[in-house]
Short mmCIF file of C-alpha atoms in Angstrom, two decimals:
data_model
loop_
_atom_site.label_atom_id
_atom_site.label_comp_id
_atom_site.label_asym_id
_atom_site.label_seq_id
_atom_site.Cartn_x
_atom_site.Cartn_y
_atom_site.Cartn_z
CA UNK A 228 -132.59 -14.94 17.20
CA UNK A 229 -128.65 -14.02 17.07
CA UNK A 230 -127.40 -16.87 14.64
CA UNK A 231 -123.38 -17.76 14.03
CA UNK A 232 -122.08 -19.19 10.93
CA UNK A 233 -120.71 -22.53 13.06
CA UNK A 234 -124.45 -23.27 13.32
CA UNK A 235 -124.72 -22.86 9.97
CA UNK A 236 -122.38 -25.02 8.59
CA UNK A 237 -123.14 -27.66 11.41
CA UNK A 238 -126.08 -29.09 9.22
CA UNK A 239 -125.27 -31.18 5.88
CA UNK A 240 -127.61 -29.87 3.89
CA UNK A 241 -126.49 -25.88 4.35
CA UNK A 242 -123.02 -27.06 3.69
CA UNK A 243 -124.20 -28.42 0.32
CA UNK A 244 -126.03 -25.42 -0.73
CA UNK A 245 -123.09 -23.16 0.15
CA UNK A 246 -120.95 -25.43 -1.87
CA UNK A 247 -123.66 -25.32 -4.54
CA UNK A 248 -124.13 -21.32 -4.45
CA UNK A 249 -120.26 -20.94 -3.90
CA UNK A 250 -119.79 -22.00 -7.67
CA UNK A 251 -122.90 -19.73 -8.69
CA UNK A 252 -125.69 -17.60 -7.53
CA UNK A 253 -129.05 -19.65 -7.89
CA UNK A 254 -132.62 -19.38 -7.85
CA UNK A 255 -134.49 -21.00 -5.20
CA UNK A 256 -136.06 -23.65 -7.71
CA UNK A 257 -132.84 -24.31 -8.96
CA UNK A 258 -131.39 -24.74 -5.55
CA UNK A 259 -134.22 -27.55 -4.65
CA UNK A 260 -133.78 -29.28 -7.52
CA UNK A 261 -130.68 -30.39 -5.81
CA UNK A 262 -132.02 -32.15 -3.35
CA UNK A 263 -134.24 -34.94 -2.25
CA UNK A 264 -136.47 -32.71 0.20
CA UNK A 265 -139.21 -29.82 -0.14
CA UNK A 266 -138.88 -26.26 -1.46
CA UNK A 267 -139.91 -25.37 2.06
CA UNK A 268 -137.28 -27.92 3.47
CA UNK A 269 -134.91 -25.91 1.94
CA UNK A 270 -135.88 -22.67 2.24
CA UNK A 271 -135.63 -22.80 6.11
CA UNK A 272 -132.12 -23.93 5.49
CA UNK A 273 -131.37 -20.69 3.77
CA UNK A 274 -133.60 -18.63 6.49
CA UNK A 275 -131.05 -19.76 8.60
CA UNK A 276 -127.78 -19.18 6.06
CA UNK A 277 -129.18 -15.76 5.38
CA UNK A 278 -129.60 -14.91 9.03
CA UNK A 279 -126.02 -15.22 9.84
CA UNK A 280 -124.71 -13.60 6.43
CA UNK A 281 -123.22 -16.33 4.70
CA UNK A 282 -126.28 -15.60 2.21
CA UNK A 283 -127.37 -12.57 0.49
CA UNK A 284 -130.47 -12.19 -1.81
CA UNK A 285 -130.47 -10.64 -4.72
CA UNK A 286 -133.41 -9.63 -6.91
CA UNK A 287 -132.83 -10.01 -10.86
CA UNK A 288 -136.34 -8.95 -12.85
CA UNK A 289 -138.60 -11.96 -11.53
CA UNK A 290 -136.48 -14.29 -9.96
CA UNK A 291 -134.54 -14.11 -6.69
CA UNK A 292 -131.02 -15.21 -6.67
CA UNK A 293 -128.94 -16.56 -3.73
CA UNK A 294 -125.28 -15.61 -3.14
CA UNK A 295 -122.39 -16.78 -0.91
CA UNK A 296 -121.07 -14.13 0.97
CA UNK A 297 -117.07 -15.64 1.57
CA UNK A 298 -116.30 -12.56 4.19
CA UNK A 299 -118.19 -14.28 6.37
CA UNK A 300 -116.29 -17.59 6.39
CA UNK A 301 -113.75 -16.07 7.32
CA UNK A 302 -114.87 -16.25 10.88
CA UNK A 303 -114.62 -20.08 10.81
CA UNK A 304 -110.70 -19.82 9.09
CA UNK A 305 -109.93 -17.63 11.98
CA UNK A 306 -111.45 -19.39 14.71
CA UNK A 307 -109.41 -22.59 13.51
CA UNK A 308 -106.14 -20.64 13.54
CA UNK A 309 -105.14 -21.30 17.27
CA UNK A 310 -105.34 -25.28 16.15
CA UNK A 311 -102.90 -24.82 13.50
CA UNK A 312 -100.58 -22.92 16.09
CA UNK A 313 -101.11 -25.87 17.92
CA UNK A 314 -99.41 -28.04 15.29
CA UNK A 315 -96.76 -25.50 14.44
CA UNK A 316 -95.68 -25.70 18.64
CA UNK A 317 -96.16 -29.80 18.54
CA UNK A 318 -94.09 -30.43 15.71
CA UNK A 319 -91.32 -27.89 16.19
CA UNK A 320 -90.81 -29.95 19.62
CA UNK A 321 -90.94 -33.03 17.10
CA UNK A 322 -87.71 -31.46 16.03
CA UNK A 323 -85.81 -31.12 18.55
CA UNK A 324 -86.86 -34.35 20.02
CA UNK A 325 -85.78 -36.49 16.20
CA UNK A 326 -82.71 -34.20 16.70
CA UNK A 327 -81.93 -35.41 19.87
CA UNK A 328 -82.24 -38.96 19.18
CA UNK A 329 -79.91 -39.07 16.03
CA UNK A 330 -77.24 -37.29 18.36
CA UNK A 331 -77.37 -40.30 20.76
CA UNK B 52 -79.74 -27.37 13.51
CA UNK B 53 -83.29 -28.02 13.73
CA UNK B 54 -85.04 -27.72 10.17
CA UNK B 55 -87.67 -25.14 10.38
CA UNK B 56 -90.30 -27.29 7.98
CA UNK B 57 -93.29 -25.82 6.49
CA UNK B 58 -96.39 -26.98 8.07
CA UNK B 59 -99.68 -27.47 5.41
CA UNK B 60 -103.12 -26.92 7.24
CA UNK B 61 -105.68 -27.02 5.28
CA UNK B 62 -109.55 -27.51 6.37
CA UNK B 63 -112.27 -29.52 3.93
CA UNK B 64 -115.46 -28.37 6.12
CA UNK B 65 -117.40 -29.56 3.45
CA UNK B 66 -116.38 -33.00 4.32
CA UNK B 67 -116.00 -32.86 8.01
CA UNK B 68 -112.35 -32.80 7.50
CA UNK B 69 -108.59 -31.43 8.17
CA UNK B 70 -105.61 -31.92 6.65
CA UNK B 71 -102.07 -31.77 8.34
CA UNK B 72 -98.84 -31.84 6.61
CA UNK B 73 -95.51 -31.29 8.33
CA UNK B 74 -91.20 -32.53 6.93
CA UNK B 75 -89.16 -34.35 9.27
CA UNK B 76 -85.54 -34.08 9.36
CA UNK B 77 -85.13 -38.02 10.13
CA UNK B 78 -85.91 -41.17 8.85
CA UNK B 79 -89.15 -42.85 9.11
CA UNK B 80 -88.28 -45.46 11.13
CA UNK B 81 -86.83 -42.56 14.05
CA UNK B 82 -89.97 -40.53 13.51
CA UNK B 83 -92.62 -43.26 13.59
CA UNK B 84 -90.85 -44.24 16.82
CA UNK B 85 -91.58 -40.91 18.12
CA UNK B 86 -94.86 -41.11 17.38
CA UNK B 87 -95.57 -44.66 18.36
CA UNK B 88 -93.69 -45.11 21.83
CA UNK B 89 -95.21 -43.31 24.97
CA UNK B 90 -91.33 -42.05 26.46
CA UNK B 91 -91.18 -40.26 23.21
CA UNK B 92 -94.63 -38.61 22.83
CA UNK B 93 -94.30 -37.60 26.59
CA UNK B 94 -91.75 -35.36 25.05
CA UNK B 95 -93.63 -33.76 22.47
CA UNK B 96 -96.91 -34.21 22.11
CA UNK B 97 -98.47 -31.42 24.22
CA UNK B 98 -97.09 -27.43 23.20
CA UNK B 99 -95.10 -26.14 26.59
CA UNK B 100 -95.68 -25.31 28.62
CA UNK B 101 -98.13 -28.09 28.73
CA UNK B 102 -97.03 -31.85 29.49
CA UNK B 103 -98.23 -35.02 28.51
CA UNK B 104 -97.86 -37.76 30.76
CA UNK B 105 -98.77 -41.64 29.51
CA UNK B 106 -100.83 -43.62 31.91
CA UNK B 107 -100.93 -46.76 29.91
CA UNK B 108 -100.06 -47.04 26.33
CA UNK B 109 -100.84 -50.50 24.48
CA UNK B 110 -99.44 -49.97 20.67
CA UNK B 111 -101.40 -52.44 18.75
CA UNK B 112 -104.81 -53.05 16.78
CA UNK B 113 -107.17 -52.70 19.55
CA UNK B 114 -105.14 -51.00 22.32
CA UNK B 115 -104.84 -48.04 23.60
CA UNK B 116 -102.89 -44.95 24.53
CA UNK B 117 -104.35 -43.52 28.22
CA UNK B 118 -102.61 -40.26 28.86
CA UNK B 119 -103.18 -36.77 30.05
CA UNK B 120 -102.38 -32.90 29.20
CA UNK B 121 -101.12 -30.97 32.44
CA UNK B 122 -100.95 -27.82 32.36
CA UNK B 123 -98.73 -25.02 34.04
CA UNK B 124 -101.30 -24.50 36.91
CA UNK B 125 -101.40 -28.57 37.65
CA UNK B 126 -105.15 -28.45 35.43
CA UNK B 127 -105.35 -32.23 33.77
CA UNK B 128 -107.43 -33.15 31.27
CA UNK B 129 -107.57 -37.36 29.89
CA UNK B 130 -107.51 -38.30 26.60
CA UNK B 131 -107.75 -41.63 25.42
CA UNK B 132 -106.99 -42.97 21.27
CA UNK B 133 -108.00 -46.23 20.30
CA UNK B 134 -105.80 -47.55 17.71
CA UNK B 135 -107.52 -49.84 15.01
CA UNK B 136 -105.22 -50.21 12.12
CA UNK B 137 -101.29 -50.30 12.47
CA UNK B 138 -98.88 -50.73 9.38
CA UNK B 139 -95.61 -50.52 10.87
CA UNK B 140 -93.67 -47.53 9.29
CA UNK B 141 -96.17 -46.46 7.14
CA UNK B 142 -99.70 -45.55 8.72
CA UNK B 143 -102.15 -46.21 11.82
CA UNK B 144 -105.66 -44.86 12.96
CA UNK B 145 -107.42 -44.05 15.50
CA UNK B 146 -110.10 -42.68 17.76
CA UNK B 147 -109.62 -39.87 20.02
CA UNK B 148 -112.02 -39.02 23.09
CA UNK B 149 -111.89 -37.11 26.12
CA UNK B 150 -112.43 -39.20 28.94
CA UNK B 151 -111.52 -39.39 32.87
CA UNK B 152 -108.44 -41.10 34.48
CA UNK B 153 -110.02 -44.20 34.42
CA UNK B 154 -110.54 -43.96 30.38
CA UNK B 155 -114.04 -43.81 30.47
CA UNK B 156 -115.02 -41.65 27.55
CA UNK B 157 -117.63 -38.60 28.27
CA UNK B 158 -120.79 -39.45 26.68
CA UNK B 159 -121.00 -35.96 25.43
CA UNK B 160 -117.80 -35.48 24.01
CA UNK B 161 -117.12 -35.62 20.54
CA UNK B 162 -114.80 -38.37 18.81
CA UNK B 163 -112.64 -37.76 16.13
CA UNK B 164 -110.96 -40.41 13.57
CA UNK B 165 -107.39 -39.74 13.07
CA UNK B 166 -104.95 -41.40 9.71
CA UNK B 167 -101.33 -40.78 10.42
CA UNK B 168 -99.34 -41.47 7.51
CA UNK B 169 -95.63 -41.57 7.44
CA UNK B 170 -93.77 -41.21 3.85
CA UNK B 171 -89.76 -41.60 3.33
CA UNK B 172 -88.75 -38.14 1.22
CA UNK B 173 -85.03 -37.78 -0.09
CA UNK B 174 -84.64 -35.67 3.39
CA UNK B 175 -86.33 -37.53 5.61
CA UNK B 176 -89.98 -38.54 6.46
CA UNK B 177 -93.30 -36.88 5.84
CA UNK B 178 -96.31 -37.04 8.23
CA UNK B 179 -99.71 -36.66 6.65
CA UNK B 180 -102.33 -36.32 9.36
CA UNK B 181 -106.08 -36.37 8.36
CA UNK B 182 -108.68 -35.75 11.20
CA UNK B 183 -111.55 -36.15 10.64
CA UNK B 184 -115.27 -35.79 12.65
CA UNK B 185 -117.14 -38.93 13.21
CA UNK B 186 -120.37 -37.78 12.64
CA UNK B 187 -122.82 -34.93 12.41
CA UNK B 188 -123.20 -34.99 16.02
CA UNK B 189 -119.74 -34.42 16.66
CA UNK B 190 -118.60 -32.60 14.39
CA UNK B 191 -121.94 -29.78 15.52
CA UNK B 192 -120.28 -31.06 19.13
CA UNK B 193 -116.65 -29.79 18.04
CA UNK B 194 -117.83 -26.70 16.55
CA UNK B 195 -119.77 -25.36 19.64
CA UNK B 196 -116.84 -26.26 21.98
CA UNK B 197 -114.27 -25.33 19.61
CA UNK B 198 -111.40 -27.86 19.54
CA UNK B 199 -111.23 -27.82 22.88
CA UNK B 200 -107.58 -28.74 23.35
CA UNK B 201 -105.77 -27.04 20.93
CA UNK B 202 -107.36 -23.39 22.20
CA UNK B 203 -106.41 -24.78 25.94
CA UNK B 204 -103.21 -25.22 24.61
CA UNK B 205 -102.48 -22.47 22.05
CA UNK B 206 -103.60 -20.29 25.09
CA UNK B 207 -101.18 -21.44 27.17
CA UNK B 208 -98.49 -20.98 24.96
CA UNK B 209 -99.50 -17.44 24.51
CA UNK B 210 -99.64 -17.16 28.53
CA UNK B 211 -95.64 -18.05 28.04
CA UNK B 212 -94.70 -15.61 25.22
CA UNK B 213 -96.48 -12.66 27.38
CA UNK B 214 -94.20 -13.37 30.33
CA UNK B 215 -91.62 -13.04 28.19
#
């Protein structure tokens, strides 16, 4: 299954652990230590990160270490970029239309 | 002259959130009017070549503002906000829907809270907007619709520069 990183970040918890992994790369157990649920809880969460790239693995002797992957956010700055055009339109008419009432 | 004022946009996805910033070349008593009375959103509110046209607007705690977007080809859509607090010249919220002329909200649509703020500046007025997502549901809702206005609209605008 074809995942996107707006289903990603659509669920609290994965918005946590990116927050937590954006700071640092972790270990699993680290990561669960964070939160209230299961080790399996969480690992589906990062199934899911990892699926659509906003997590890479990385091995390091023993231990496997999670890392955010920023590129991929990206995707959600530029998708939000026709809203800010939206305000930059809006509020340019907001000009003209203060301007017009001062001239009155 | 109009002032050509920097707009801030920021996003706080972590916290469901987004943050708009935007200088006003006016006082804030002339630009909460404009953001407060129906004859002077109507003017502004939706990017051309889009209109907004007020069905009801009821400016109080508790009322509400009924209006719709229209767009070049005659396509409507209804919004609806739901004001709940007002502090004259200085900030208001509300709740914004989609709904149908009637202001009946869709079940499936997603609500979001809006804070305007309005801040007197040696120049004029500053507007802080914060928007943000009511709940999980909506804001998963928002995300797989994308905000569903602002592409209709930023699309339409585009539509205009092309037939330049």
């Amino acid at each position: 299954m074809k995942r996107d990183v707006f289903q990603a970040i659509a669920d609290p918890t994965r918005r946590a652990i990116l927050s937590l992994i954006a700071l640092q790369p972790m270990t699993p157990n680290a990561l669960t230590e964070h939160f209230d649920t299961s080790r399996q809880a969480v690992s589906k969460h990062i199934k899911v990160l990892t699926e659509c790239q906003l997590v890479k693995q990385e091995q390091s002797g023993r231990e496997i270490y999670y890392h955010f992957n920023p590129k991929k956010m990206k995707v959600i700055a530029d998708w939000l970029e026709p809203f800010r055009q939206l305000w930059e339109t809006r509020f340019n008419q907001l000009d003209a239309v203060l301007n017009n009432l001062k001239n009155k | 002259m109009i002032a050509n004022k920097e707009l801030v946009f920021s996003k706080d996805l972590a916290n469901k959130k987004v943050h708009v910033v935007r200088e006003f070349d006016a006082p804030v008593e002339q630009v909460w009017k404009a953001w407060t009375e129906s004859e002077i959103l109507d003017q502004w509110w939706a990017p051309r070549p889009w209109k907004t046209e007020t069905k009801s607007m009821d400016f109080r705690e508790g009322g509400r503002w009924l209006y719709s977007m229209v767009g070049p080809e005659g396509e409507r859509h209804y919004c609806l906000a739901d004001y709940q607090k007002i502090v004259p010249n200085k900030s208001y919220t509300y709740i914004d829907a989609f709904c149908d002329e009637n202001g009946n909200k869709g079940e499936d649509f997603p609500n979001m809270h809006w804070l305007v703020e309005f801040k007197a500046t040696g120049q004029g007025t500053t507007v802080a907007i914060e928007i943000s997502f009511s709940s999980e549901d909506s804001f998963q809702k928002i995300i797989e619709m994308g905000f569903e206005q602002g592409f209709t609209m930023a699309l339409g605008n585009l539509d205009e520069v092309l037939a330049k």
